[in-house]
mmCIF file of C-alpha atoms in Angstrom:
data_model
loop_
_atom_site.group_PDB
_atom_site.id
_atom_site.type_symbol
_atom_site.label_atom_id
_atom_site.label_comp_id
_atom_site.label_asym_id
_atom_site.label_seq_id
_atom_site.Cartn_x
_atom_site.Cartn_y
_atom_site.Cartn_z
ATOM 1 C CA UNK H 22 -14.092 16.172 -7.221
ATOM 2 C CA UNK H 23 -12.901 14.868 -4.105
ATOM 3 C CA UNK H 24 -15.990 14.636 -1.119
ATOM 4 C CA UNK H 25 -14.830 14.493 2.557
ATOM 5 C CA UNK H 26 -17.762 13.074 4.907
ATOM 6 C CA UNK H 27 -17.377 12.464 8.732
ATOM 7 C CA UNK H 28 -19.485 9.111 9.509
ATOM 8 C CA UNK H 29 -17.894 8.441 12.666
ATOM 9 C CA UNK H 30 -16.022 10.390 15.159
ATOM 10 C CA UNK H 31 -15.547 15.187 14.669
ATOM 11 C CA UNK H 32 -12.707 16.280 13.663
ATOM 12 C CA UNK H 33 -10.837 17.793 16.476
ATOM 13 C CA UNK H 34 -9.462 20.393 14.593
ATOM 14 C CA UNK H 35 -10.860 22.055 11.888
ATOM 15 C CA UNK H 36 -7.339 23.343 9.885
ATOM 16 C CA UNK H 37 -7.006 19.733 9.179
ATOM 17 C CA UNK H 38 -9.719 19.845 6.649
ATOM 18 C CA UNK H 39 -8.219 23.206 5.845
ATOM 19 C CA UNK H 40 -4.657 21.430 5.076
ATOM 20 C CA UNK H 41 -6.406 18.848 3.292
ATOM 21 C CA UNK H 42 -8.350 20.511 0.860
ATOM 22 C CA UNK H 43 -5.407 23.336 -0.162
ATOM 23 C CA UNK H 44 -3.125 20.011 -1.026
ATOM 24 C CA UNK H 45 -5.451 18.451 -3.324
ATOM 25 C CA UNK H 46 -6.571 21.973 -4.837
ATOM 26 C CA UNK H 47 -2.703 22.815 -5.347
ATOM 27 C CA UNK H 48 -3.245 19.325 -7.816
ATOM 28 C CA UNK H 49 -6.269 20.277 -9.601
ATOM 29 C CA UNK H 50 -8.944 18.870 -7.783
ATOM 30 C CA UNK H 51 -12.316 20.505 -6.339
ATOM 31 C CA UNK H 52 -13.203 19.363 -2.787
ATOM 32 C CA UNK H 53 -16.446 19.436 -1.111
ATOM 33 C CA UNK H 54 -16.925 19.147 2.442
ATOM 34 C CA UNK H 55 -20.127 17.747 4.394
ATOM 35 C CA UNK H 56 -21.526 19.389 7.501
ATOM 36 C CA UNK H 57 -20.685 16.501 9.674
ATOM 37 C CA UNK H 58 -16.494 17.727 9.033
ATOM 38 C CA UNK H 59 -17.686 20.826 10.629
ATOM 39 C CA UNK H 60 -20.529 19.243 13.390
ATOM 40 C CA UNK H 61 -20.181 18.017 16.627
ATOM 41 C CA UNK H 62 -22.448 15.837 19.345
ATOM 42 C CA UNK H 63 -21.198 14.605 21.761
ATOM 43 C CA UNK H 64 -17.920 12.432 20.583
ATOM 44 C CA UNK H 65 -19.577 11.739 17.399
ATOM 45 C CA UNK H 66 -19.621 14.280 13.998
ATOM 46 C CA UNK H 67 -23.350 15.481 14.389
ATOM 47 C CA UNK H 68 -26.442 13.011 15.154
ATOM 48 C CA UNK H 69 -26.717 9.366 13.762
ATOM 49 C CA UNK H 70 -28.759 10.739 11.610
ATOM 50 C CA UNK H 71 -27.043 13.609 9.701
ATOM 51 C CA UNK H 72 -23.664 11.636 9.625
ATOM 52 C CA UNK H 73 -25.895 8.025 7.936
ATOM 53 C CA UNK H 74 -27.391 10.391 5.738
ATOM 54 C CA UNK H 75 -24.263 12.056 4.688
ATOM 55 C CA UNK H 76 -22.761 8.964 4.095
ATOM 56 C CA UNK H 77 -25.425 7.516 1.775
ATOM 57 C CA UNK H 78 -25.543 10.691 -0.176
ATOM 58 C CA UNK H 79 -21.998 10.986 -0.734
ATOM 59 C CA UNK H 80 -21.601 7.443 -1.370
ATOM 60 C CA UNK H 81 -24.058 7.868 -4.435
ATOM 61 C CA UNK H 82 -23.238 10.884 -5.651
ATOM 62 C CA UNK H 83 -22.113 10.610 -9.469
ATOM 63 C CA UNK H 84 -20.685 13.840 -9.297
ATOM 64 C CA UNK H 85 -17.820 12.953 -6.889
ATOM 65 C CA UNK H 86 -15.076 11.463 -8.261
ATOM 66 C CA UNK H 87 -13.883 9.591 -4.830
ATOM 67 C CA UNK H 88 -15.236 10.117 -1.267
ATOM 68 C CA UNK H 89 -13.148 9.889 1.587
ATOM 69 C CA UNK H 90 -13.987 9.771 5.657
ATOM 70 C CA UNK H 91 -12.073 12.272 7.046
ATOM 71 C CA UNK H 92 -11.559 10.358 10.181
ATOM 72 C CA UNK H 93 -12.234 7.807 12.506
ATOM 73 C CA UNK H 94 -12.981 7.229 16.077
ATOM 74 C CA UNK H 95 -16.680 5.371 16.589
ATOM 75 C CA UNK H 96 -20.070 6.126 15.640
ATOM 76 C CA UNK H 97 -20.600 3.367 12.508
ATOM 77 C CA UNK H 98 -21.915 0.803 14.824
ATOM 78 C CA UNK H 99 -24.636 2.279 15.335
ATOM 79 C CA UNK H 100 -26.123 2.939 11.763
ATOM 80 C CA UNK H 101 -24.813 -0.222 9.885
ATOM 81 C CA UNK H 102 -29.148 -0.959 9.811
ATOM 82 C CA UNK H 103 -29.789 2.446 8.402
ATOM 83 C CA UNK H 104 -27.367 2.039 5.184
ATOM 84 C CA UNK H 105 -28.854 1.142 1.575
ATOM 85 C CA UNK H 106 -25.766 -0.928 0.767
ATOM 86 C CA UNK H 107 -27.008 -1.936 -2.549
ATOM 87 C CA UNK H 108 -27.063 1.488 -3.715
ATOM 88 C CA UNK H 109 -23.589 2.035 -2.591
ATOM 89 C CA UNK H 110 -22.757 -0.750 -4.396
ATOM 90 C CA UNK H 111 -24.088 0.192 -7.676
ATOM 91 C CA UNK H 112 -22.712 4.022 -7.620
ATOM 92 C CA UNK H 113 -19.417 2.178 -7.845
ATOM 93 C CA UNK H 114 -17.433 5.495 -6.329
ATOM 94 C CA UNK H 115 -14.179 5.020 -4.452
ATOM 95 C CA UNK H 116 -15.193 4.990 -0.886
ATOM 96 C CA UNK H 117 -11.797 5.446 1.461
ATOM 97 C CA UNK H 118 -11.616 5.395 5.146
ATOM 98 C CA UNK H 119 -9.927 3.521 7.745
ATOM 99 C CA UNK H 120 -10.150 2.656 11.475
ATOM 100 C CA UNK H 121 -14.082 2.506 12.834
ATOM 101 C CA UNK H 122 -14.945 2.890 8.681
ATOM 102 C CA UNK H 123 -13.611 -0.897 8.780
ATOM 103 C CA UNK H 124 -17.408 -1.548 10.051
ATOM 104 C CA UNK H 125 -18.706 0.132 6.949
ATOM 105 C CA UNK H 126 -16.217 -2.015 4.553
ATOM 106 C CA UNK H 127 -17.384 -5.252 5.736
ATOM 107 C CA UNK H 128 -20.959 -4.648 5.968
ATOM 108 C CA UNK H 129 -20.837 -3.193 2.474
ATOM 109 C CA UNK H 130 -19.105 -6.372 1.306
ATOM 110 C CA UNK H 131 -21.522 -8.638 3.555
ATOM 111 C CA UNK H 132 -25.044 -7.290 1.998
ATOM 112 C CA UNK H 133 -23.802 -6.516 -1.328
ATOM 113 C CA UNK H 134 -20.883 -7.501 -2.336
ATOM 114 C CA UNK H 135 -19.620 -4.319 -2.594
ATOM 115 C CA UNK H 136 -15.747 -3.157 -2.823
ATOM 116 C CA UNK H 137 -14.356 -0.051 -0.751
ATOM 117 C CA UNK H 138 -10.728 1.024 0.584
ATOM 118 C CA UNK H 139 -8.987 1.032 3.636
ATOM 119 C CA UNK H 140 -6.674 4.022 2.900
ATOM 120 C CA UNK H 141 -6.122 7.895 4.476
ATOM 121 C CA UNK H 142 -8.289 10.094 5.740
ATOM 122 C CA UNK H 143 -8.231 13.949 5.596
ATOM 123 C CA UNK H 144 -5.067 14.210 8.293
ATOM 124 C CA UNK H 145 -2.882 12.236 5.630
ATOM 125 C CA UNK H 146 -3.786 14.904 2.451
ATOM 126 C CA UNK H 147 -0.155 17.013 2.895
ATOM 127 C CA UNK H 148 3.176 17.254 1.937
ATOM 128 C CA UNK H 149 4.582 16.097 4.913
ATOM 129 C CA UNK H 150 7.831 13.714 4.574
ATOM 130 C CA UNK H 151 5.849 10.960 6.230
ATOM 131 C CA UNK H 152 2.680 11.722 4.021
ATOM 132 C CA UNK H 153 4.562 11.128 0.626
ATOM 133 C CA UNK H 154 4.603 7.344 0.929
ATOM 134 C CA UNK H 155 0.954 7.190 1.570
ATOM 135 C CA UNK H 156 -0.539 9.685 -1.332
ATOM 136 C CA UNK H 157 1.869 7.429 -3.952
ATOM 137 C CA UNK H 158 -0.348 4.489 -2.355
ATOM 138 C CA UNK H 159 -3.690 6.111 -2.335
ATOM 139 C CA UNK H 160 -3.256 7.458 -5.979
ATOM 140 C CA UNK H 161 -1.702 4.188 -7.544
ATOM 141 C CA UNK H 162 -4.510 2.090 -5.940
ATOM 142 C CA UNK H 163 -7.534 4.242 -7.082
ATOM 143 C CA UNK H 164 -6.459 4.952 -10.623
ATOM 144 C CA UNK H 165 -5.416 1.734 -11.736
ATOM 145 C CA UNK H 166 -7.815 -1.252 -12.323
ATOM 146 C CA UNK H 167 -5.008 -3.533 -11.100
ATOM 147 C CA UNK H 168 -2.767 -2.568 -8.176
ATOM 148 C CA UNK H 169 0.289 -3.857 -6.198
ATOM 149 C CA UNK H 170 3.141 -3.413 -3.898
ATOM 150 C CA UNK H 171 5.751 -5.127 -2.358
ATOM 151 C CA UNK H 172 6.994 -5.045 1.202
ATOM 152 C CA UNK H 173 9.585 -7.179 3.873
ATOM 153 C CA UNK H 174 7.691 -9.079 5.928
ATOM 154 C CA UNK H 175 8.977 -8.277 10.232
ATOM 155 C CA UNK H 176 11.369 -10.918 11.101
ATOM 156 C CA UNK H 177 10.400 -10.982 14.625
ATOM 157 C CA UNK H 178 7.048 -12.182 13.649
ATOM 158 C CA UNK H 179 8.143 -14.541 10.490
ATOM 159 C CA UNK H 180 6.828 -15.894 7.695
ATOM 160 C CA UNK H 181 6.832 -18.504 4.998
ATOM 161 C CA UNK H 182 9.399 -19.033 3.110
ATOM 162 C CA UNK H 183 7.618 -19.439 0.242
ATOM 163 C CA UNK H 184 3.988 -18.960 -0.582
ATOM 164 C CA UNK H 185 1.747 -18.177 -3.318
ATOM 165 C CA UNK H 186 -1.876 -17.599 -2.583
ATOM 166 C CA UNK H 187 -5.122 -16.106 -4.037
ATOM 167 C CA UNK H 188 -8.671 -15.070 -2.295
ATOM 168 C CA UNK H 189 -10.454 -11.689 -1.944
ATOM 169 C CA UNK H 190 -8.744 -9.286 0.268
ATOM 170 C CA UNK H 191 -10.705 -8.467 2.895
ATOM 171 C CA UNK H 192 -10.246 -7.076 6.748
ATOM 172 C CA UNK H 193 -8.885 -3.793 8.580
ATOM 173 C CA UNK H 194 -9.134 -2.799 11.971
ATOM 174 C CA UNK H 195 -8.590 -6.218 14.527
ATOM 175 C CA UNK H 196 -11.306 -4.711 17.051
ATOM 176 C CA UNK H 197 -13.721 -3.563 14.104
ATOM 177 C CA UNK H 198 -13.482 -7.064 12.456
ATOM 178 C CA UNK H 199 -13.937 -8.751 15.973
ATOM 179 C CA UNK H 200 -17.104 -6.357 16.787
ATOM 180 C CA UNK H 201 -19.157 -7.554 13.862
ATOM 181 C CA UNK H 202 -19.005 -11.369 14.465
ATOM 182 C CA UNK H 203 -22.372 -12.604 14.488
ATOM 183 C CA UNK H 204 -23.762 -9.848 12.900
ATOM 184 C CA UNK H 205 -25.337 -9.872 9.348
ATOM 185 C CA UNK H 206 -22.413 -7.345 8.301
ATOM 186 C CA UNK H 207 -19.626 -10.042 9.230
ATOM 187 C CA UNK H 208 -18.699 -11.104 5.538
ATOM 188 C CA UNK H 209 -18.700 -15.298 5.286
ATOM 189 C CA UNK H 210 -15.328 -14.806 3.554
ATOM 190 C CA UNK H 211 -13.845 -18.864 2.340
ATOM 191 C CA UNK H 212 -10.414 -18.747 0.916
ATOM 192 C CA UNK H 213 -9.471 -15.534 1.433
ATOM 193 C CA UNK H 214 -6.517 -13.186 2.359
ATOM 194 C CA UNK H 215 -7.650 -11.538 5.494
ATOM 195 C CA UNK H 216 -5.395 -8.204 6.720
ATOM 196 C CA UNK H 217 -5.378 -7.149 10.214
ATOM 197 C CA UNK H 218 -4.194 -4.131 12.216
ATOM 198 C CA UNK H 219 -4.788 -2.493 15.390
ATOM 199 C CA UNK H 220 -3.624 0.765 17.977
ATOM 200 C CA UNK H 221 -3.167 1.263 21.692
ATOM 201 C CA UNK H 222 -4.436 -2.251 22.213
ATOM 202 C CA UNK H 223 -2.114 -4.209 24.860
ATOM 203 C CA UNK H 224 -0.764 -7.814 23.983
ATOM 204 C CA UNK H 225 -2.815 -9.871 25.853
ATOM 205 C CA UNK H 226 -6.233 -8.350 23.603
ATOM 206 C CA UNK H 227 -4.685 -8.455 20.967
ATOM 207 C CA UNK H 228 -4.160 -12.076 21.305
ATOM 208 C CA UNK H 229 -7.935 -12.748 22.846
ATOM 209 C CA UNK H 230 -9.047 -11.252 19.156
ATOM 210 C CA UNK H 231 -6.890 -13.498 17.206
ATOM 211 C CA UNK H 232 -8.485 -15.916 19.527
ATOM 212 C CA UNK H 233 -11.781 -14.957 18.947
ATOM 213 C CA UNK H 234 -11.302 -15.272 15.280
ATOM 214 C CA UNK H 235 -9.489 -18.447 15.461
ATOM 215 C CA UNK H 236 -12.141 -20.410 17.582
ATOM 216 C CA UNK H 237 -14.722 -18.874 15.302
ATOM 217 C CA UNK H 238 -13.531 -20.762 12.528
ATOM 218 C CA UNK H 239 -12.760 -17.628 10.444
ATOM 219 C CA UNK H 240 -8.891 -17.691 10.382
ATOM 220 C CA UNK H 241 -9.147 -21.506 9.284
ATOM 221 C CA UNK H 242 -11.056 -20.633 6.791
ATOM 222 C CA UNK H 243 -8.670 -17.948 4.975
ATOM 223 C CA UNK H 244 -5.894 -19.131 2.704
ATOM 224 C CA UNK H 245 -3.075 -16.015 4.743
ATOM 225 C CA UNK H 246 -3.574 -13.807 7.472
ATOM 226 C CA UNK H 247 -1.756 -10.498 6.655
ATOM 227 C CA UNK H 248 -0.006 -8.566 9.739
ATOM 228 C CA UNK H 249 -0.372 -4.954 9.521
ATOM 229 C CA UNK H 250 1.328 -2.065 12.193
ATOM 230 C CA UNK H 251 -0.032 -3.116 16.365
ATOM 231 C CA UNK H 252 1.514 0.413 17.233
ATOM 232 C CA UNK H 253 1.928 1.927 20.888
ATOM 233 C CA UNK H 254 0.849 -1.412 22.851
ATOM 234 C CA UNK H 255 0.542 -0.295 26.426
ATOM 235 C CA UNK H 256 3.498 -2.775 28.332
ATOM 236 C CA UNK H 257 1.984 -4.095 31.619
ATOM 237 C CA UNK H 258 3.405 -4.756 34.689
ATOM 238 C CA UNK H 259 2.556 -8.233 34.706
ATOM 239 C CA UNK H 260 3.273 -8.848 31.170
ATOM 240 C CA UNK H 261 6.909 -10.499 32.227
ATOM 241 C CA UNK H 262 7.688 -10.327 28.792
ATOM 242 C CA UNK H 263 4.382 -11.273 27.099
ATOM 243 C CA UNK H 264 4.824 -8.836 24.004
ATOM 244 C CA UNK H 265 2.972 -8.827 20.147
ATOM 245 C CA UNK H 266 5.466 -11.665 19.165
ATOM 246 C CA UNK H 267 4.136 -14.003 22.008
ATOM 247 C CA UNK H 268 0.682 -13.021 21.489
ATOM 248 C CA UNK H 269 1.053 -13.942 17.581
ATOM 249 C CA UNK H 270 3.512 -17.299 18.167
ATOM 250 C CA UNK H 271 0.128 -18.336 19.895
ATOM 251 C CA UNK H 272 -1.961 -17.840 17.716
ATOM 252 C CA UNK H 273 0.398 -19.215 14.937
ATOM 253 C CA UNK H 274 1.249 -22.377 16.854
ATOM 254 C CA UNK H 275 -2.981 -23.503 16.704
ATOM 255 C CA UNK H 276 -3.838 -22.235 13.125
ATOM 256 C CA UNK H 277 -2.632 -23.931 9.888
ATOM 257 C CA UNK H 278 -3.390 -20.659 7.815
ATOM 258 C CA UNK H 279 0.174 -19.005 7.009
ATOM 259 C CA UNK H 280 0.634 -15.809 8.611
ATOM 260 C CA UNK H 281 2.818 -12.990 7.220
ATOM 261 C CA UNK H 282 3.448 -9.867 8.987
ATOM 262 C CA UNK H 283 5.279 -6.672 7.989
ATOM 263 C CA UNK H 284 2.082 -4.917 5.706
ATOM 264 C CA UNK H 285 2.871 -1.515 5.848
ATOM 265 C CA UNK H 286 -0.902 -0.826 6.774
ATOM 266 C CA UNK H 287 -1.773 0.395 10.277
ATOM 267 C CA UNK H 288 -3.113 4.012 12.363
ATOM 268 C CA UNK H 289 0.767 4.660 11.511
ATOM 269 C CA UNK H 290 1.571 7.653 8.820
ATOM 270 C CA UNK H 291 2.874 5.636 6.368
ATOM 271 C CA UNK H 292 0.476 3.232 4.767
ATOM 272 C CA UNK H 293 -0.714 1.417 1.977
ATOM 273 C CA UNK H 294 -3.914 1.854 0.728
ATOM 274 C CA UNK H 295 -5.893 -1.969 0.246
ATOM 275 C CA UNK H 296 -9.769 -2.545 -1.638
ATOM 276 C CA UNK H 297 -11.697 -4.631 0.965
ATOM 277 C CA UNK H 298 -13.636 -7.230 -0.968
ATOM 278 C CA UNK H 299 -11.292 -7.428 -4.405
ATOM 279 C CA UNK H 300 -9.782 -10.405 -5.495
ATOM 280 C CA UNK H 301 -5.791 -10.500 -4.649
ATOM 281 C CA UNK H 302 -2.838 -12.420 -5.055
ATOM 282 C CA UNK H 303 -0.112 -12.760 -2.188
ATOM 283 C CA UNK H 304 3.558 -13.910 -2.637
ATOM 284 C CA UNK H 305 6.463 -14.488 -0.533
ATOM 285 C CA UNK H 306 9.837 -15.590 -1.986
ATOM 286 C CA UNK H 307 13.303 -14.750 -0.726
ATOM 287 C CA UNK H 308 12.586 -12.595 2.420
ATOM 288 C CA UNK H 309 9.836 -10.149 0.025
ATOM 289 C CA UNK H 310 6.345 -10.018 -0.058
ATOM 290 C CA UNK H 311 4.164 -8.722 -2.766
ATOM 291 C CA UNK H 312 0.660 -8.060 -3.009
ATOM 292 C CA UNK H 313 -1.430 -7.334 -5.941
ATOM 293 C CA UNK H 314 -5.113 -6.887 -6.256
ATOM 294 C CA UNK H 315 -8.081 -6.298 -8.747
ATOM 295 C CA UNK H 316 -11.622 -5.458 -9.390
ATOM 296 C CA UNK H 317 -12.052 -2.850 -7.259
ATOM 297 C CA UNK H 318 -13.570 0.864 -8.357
ATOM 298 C CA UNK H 319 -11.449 3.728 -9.678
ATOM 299 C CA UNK H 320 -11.245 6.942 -10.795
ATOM 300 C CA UNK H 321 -12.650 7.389 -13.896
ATOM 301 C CA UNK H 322 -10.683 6.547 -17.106
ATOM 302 C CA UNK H 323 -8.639 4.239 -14.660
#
């Protein structure tokens, strides 16, 4: 059984949910729906406390097979201190969400070392031609113990030639990931293989991010950066041709941590589906990148 919970932003439209749960009963699986898919207050899906509570209960509930935010938008900020993260971590259910659910990822990871997935939410369950790539994703990551992929990294942005590299895979959302520094639910990740994505964010804060994250000694600390999709950056007038490739080149030019860009992971479509907190293996030889990672929960018998 599949559970769909909304911990951050409503739904907009309610036939999404509808779409979603005919695909996945068209391939044998029950779906349950929380009342925060259906509630609304304000911008968020119900009150702080009916969408924490949903969370934690579907989270832990043995019956569910996987549980999956059905969106994003905001609203996890403001109950990371109401969460019992080691009880998450212990149900040891597939938890999927991306976007403002990166806050939940890393704070689950930060207090108890618990694994989780950046991956669709309930727009992304259909049969639509851009949808395909995703589901093959989503399914191959959360039914087999050991998962990987491989993809070309953007030649605009570059990358090592060669490379070979292993840490825990751990990021998501560039303003997420930048919002929790300081905080007791930033993970003190060493060695690791951070990924990083973003939407509707222009160049130049896009770049201040990286910066943050540089001069907070967290990129250093990494052993790659992974580039996901920056999609519909706003061009300014004053940018003069100040684009994502600048922004990165500056960012590149003061950290000695290898950068590769091209992860098809992003608020695009088509996307990969990647366990925050699991240990992973990057390589890049001969203009391909491949990916691989481990540890993480999944479906039962998996």
């Amino acid at each position: 059984m599949v559970g769909f919970f909304a911990p951050s932003g409503y739904l907009p439209d309610s036939a999404v949910m509808d779409s979603a749960a005919q695909f996945l009963a068209a391939r044998g699986w029950r779906v349950s729906a929380g009342d925060t898919v259906f509630a609304r207050e304000q911008r968020f899906a119900g009150p702080d406390s009916l969408r924490v509570g949903e969370l934690q209960r579907f989270a832990t509930d043995r019956s569910l097979d996987l549980a999956v935010s059905a969106r994003g938008g905001y609203g996890l900020s403001r109950v990371l201190d109401q969460i019992d993260y080691a009880a998450i971590a212990a149900a040891q259910l597939p938890l999927v969400g991306y976007s403002d659910f990166t806050a939940f990822n890393l704070a689950l990871l930060a207090q108890a070392g618990g694994i989780s997935f950046q991956g669709p939410s309930a727009a992304d369950f259909s049969d639509h031609a851009d949808a395909v790539f995703t589901m093959e994703h989503f399914f191959g990551a959360i039914s087999q113990s050991t998962y990987g992929f491989d993809f070309e990294p953007a030649a605009d942005l570059g990358a090592p030639d060669v490379l070979d590299v292993r840490g825990r895979l751990w990021g998501g959302n560039l303003a997420m990931v930048c919002s929790l520094l300081g905080t007791p639910y930033f993970p003190r990740v060493h060695g690791g293989i951070l990924f990083l994505e973003d939407v509707n964010e222009p160049a130049y804060r896009i770049e201040r991010m990286l910066l943050q994250l540089l001069h907070a000694g967290v990129l250093a600390r990494q052993k790659a950066i992974l580039l996901g999709e920056f999609t519909s950056i706003p061009s300014l007038a004053n940018d003069n041709g100040f684009d994502l490739a600048a922004a990165c080149n500056t960012v590149k030019l003061r950290c000695p941590t290898p950068v590769v860009s091209g992860l098809p992971f992003g608020h695009g479509r088509r996307r990969v589906t990647l366990a925050v907190g699991a240990q992973a293996r990057l390589t890049v030889s001969a203009g391909r990148a491949h990916l691989q990672f481990h540890g993480h929960p999944s479906l039962r018998g998996g």
